[in-house]
Amino acid sequence: MKRLGILLSGRGSNFEAIADSVAAGRIGATIAVVISNRPEARGLEAARERGIDAVSIPSKGLDREIYDRMVVGELRKHEVDLVCLAGFMRLLSAYFVREFPLRILNIHPSLLPAFPGLDAQHQALEHGVKVSGCTVHFVDEFLDHGPIVVQTPVRVRDDDSAETLAARILREEHRIYTEAINIVLSGKWRVEGRRVIAEG
Ligand code: GRF
């Protein structure tokens, strides 16, 4: 059984969607550990309520690589095969990325490469796009940047606020994160340049 490690900084709804998929047998893996850089993250509490190991590793004031060594150590301790960033508000160092080559996923609430970074749903509204969506991608050391595994569109409505758009995108996030994890765990893919190609 493959072992997932979840990194989060806040609410943790993507973590809960993944945990629901694991519990329902839609993902054939276990969640070995949930780690947060913010001790107060709601996602940590949600993990504990589900009986999943939840570890707080505060990042405040620490050099990026020193911090990442602590997180990688915790992931290794739990023998994690695939790392899933779920609202983890930190850039990973090149060291971290090298430790888990093509074994780190992130979810982002836009159709990348549009609107990377913070407040992607707000950025989409400000730009006036008619379609936004969400993306699950492999993580490299650049912001919201690595090869794309799954994307799905969400229509922008004339009466949308950042909140209503974010809520519709979030429902799709919860669905495609499970899909992307299953693709990656199946091992039936390869990366050519920036493209993730399904095999078989
Ligand atoms: C999600 O919108 C995700 O795409 C972004 O951060 C948010 C995290 O939400 N990276 P949650 O903590 O999973 O509820």
mmCIF file with all atom_site columns, N, CA, C and O in Angstrom, residues 102-125:
data_model
loop_
_atom_site.group_PDB
_atom_site.id
_atom_site.type_symbol
_atom_site.label_atom_id
_atom_site.label_alt_id
_atom_site.label_comp_id
_atom_site.label_asym_id
_atom_site.label_entity_id
_atom_site.label_seq_id
_atom_site.pdbx_PDB_ins_code
_atom_site.Cartn_x
_atom_site.Cartn_y
_atom_site.Cartn_z
_atom_site.occupancy
_atom_site.B_iso_or_equiv
_atom_site.pdbx_formal_charge
_atom_site.auth_seq_id
_atom_site.auth_comp_id
_atom_site.auth_asym_id
_atom_site.auth_atom_id
_atom_site.pdbx_PDB_model_num
ATOM 1  N N  . LEU A 1 102 ? 9.449   13.940 -8.914  1.00 0.00 ? 102 LEU A N  1
ATOM 2  C CA . LEU A 1 102 ? 8.135   13.595 -9.483  1.00 0.00 ? 102 LEU A CA 1
ATOM 3  C C  . LEU A 1 102 ? 7.285   12.821 -8.484  1.00 0.00 ? 102 LEU A C  1
ATOM 4  O O  . LEU A 1 102 ? 6.514   11.940 -8.847  1.00 0.00 ? 102 LEU A O  1
ATOM 5  N N  . ARG A 1 103 ? 7.442   13.172 -7.227  1.00 0.00 ? 103 ARG A N  1
ATOM 6  C CA . ARG A 1 103 ? 6.672   12.536 -6.154  1.00 0.00 ? 103 ARG A CA 1
ATOM 7  C C  . ARG A 1 103 ? 6.040   13.588 -5.240  1.00 0.00 ? 103 ARG A C  1
ATOM 8  O O  . ARG A 1 103 ? 5.739   13.305 -4.097  1.00 0.00 ? 103 ARG A O  1
ATOM 9  N N  . ILE A 1 104 ? 5.875   14.804 -5.782  1.00 0.00 ? 104 ILE A N  1
ATOM 10 C CA . ILE A 1 104 ? 5.200   15.865 -5.024  1.00 0.00 ? 104 ILE A CA 1
ATOM 11 C C  . ILE A 1 104 ? 4.145   16.490 -5.933  1.00 0.00 ? 104 ILE A C  1
ATOM 12 O O  . ILE A 1 104 ? 4.446   16.909 -7.055  1.00 0.00 ? 104 ILE A O  1
ATOM 13 N N  . LEU A 1 105 ? 2.895   16.541 -5.438  1.00 0.00 ? 105 LEU A N  1
ATOM 14 C CA . LEU A 1 105 ? 1.803   17.171 -6.180  1.00 0.00 ? 105 LEU A CA 1
ATOM 15 C C  . LEU A 1 105 ? 1.340   18.429 -5.449  1.00 0.00 ? 105 LEU A C  1
ATOM 16 O O  . LEU A 1 105 ? 1.428   18.523 -4.229  1.00 0.00 ? 105 LEU A O  1
ATOM 17 N N  . ASN A 1 106 ? 0.799   19.365 -6.233  1.00 0.00 ? 106 ASN A N  1
ATOM 18 C CA . ASN A 1 106 ? 0.176   20.552 -5.651  1.00 0.00 ? 106 ASN A CA 1
ATOM 19 C C  . ASN A 1 106 ? -1.141  20.805 -6.367  1.00 0.00 ? 106 ASN A C  1
ATOM 20 O O  . ASN A 1 106 ? -1.302  20.429 -7.527  1.00 0.00 ? 106 ASN A O  1
ATOM 21 N N  . ILE A 1 107 ? -2.080  21.431 -5.654  1.00 0.00 ? 107 ILE A N  1
ATOM 22 C CA . ILE A 1 107 ? -3.328  21.859 -6.297  1.00 0.00 ? 107 ILE A CA 1
ATOM 23 C C  . ILE A 1 107 ? -3.401  23.372 -6.275  1.00 0.00 ? 107 ILE A C  1
ATOM 24 O O  . ILE A 1 107 ? -3.041  24.005 -5.271  1.00 0.00 ? 107 ILE A O  1
ATOM 25 N N  . HIS A 1 108 ? -3.841  23.933 -7.399  1.00 0.00 ? 108 HIS A N  1
ATOM 26 C CA . HIS A 1 108 ? -3.906  25.392 -7.511  1.00 0.00 ? 108 HIS A CA 1
ATOM 27 C C  . HIS A 1 108 ? -5.246  25.792 -8.132  1.00 0.00 ? 108 HIS A C  1
ATOM 28 O O  . HIS A 1 108 ? -5.668  25.189 -9.115  1.00 0.00 ? 108 HIS A O  1
ATOM 29 N N  . PRO A 1 109 ? -5.900  26.839 -7.570  1.00 0.00 ? 109 PRO A N  1
ATOM 30 C CA . PRO A 1 109 ? -7.250  27.187 -8.035  1.00 0.00 ? 109 PRO A CA 1
ATOM 31 C C  . PRO A 1 109 ? -7.292  28.103 -9.255  1.00 0.00 ? 109 PRO A C  1
ATOM 32 O O  . PRO A 1 109 ? -7.953  29.141 -9.241  1.00 0.00 ? 109 PRO A O  1
ATOM 33 N N  . SER A 1 110 ? -6.574  27.722 -10.323 1.00 0.00 ? 110 SER A N  1
ATOM 34 C CA . SER A 1 110 ? -6.716  28.391 -11.624 1.00 0.00 ? 110 SER A CA 1
ATOM 35 C C  . SER A 1 110 ? -6.235  27.413 -12.679 1.00 0.00 ? 110 SER A C  1
ATOM 36 O O  . SER A 1 110 ? -5.658  26.369 -12.360 1.00 0.00 ? 110 SER A O  1
ATOM 37 N N  . LEU A 1 111 ? -6.477  27.788 -13.942 1.00 0.00 ? 111 LEU A N  1
ATOM 38 C CA . LEU A 1 111 ? -5.921  27.000 -15.045 1.00 0.00 ? 111 LEU A CA 1
ATOM 39 C C  . LEU A 1 111 ? -4.512  27.530 -15.296 1.00 0.00 ? 111 LEU A C  1
ATOM 40 O O  . LEU A 1 111 ? -4.312  28.489 -16.031 1.00 0.00 ? 111 LEU A O  1
ATOM 41 N N  . LEU A 1 112 ? -3.521  26.897 -14.678 1.00 0.00 ? 112 LEU A N  1
ATOM 42 C CA . LEU A 1 112 ? -2.138  27.349 -14.863 1.00 0.00 ? 112 LEU A CA 1
ATOM 43 C C  . LEU A 1 112 ? -1.749  27.195 -16.334 1.00 0.00 ? 112 LEU A C  1
ATOM 44 O O  . LEU A 1 112 ? -2.239  26.275 -16.990 1.00 0.00 ? 112 LEU A O  1
ATOM 45 N N  . PRO A 1 113 ? -0.906  28.069 -16.908 1.00 0.00 ? 113 PRO A N  1
ATOM 46 C CA . PRO A 1 113 ? -0.068  29.044 -16.203 1.00 0.00 ? 113 PRO A CA 1
ATOM 47 C C  . PRO A 1 113 ? -0.767  30.375 -15.894 1.00 0.00 ? 113 PRO A C  1
ATOM 48 O O  . PRO A 1 113 ? -0.078  31.324 -15.499 1.00 0.00 ? 113 PRO A O  1
ATOM 49 N N  . ALA A 1 114 ? -2.104  30.472 -16.080 1.00 0.00 ? 114 ALA A N  1
ATOM 50 C CA . ALA A 1 114 ? -2.773  31.711 -15.692 1.00 0.00 ? 114 ALA A CA 1
ATOM 51 C C  . ALA A 1 114 ? -2.847  31.803 -14.173 1.00 0.00 ? 114 ALA A C  1
ATOM 52 O O  . ALA A 1 114 ? -3.117  30.795 -13.508 1.00 0.00 ? 114 ALA A O  1
ATOM 53 N N  . PHE A 1 115 ? -2.627  32.971 -13.659 1.00 0.00 ? 115 PHE A N  1
ATOM 54 C CA . PHE A 1 115 ? -2.887  33.319 -12.264 1.00 0.00 ? 115 PHE A CA 1
ATOM 55 C C  . PHE A 1 115 ? -2.200  32.438 -11.227 1.00 0.00 ? 115 PHE A C  1
ATOM 56 O O  . PHE A 1 115 ? -2.854  31.860 -10.352 1.00 0.00 ? 115 PHE A O  1
ATOM 57 N N  . PRO A 1 116 ? -0.886  32.307 -11.294 1.00 0.00 ? 116 PRO A N  1
ATOM 58 C CA . PRO A 1 116 ? -0.162  31.630 -10.213 1.00 0.00 ? 116 PRO A CA 1
ATOM 59 C C  . PRO A 1 116 ? -0.162  32.506 -8.960  1.00 0.00 ? 116 PRO A C  1
ATOM 60 O O  . PRO A 1 116 ? -0.528  33.682 -9.025  1.00 0.00 ? 116 PRO A O  1
ATOM 61 N N  . GLY A 1 117 ? 0.232   31.931 -7.853  1.00 0.00 ? 117 GLY A N  1
ATOM 62 C CA . GLY A 1 117 ? 0.392   32.720 -6.622  1.00 0.00 ? 117 GLY A CA 1
ATOM 63 C C  . GLY A 1 117 ? -0.899  32.878 -5.850  1.00 0.00 ? 117 GLY A C  1
ATOM 64 O O  . GLY A 1 117 ? -1.852  32.135 -6.036  1.00 0.00 ? 117 GLY A O  1
ATOM 65 N N  . LEU A 1 118 ? -0.901  33.900 -4.986  1.00 0.00 ? 118 LEU A N  1
ATOM 66 C CA . LEU A 1 118 ? -2.018  34.088 -4.057  1.00 0.00 ? 118 LEU A CA 1
ATOM 67 C C  . LEU A 1 118 ? -3.270  34.603 -4.757  1.00 0.00 ? 118 LEU A C  1
ATOM 68 O O  . LEU A 1 118 ? -3.181  35.258 -5.790  1.00 0.00 ? 118 LEU A O  1
ATOM 69 N N  . ASP A 1 119 ? -4.424  34.304 -4.172  1.00 0.00 ? 119 ASP A N  1
ATOM 70 C CA . ASP A 1 119 ? -5.715  34.866 -4.594  1.00 0.00 ? 119 ASP A CA 1
ATOM 71 C C  . ASP A 1 119 ? -5.979  34.664 -6.088  1.00 0.00 ? 119 ASP A C  1
ATOM 72 O O  . ASP A 1 119 ? -6.388  35.597 -6.798  1.00 0.00 ? 119 ASP A O  1
ATOM 73 N N  . ALA A 1 120 ? -5.774  33.438 -6.553  1.00 0.00 ? 120 ALA A N  1
ATOM 74 C CA . ALA A 1 120 ? -5.931  33.148 -7.981  1.00 0.00 ? 120 ALA A CA 1
ATOM 75 C C  . ALA A 1 120 ? -7.359  33.423 -8.462  1.00 0.00 ? 120 ALA A C  1
ATOM 76 O O  . ALA A 1 120 ? -7.559  33.886 -9.592  1.00 0.00 ? 120 ALA A O  1
ATOM 77 N N  . GLN A 1 121 ? -8.346  33.160 -7.610  1.00 0.00 ? 121 GLN A N  1
ATOM 78 C CA . GLN A 1 121 ? -9.746  33.366 -8.029  1.00 0.00 ? 121 GLN A CA 1
ATOM 79 C C  . GLN A 1 121 ? -10.015 34.867 -8.186  1.00 0.00 ? 121 GLN A C  1
ATOM 80 O O  . GLN A 1 121 ? -10.704 35.297 -9.120  1.00 0.00 ? 121 GLN A O  1
ATOM 81 N N  . HIS A 1 122 ? -9.465  35.669 -7.289  1.00 0.00 ? 122 HIS A N  1
ATOM 82 C CA . HIS A 1 122 ? -9.583  37.126 -7.370  1.00 0.00 ? 122 HIS A CA 1
ATOM 83 C C  . HIS A 1 122 ? -8.865  37.640 -8.626  1.00 0.00 ? 122 HIS A C  1
ATOM 84 O O  . HIS A 1 122 ? -9.400  38.480 -9.372  1.00 0.00 ? 122 HIS A O  1
ATOM 85 N N  . GLN A 1 123 ? -7.672  37.105 -8.868  1.00 0.00 ? 123 GLN A N  1
ATOM 86 C CA . GLN A 1 123 ? -6.925  37.497 -10.080 1.00 0.00 ? 123 GLN A CA 1
ATOM 87 C C  . GLN A 1 123 ? -7.744  37.209 -11.336 1.00 0.00 ? 123 GLN A C  1
ATOM 88 O O  . GLN A 1 123 ? -7.771  38.004 -12.279 1.00 0.00 ? 123 GLN A O  1
ATOM 89 N N  . ALA A 1 124 ? -8.425  36.052 -11.353 1.00 0.00 ? 124 ALA A N  1
ATOM 90 C CA . ALA A 1 124 ? -9.215  35.655 -12.531 1.00 0.00 ? 124 ALA A CA 1
ATOM 91 C C  . ALA A 1 124 ? -10.359 36.648 -12.760 1.00 0.00 ? 124 ALA A C  1
ATOM 92 O O  . ALA A 1 124 ? -10.608 37.081 -13.898 1.00 0.00 ? 124 ALA A O  1
ATOM 93 N N  . LEU A 1 125 ? -11.058 37.019 -11.685 1.00 0.00 ? 125 LEU A N  1
ATOM 94 C CA . LEU A 1 125 ? -12.163 37.982 -11.814 1.00 0.00 ? 125 LEU A CA 1
ATOM 95 C C  . LEU A 1 125 ? -11.654 39.333 -12.299 1.00 0.00 ? 125 LEU A C  1
ATOM 96 O O  . LEU A 1 125 ? -12.231 39.947 -13.188 1.00 0.00 ? 125 LEU A O  1
#
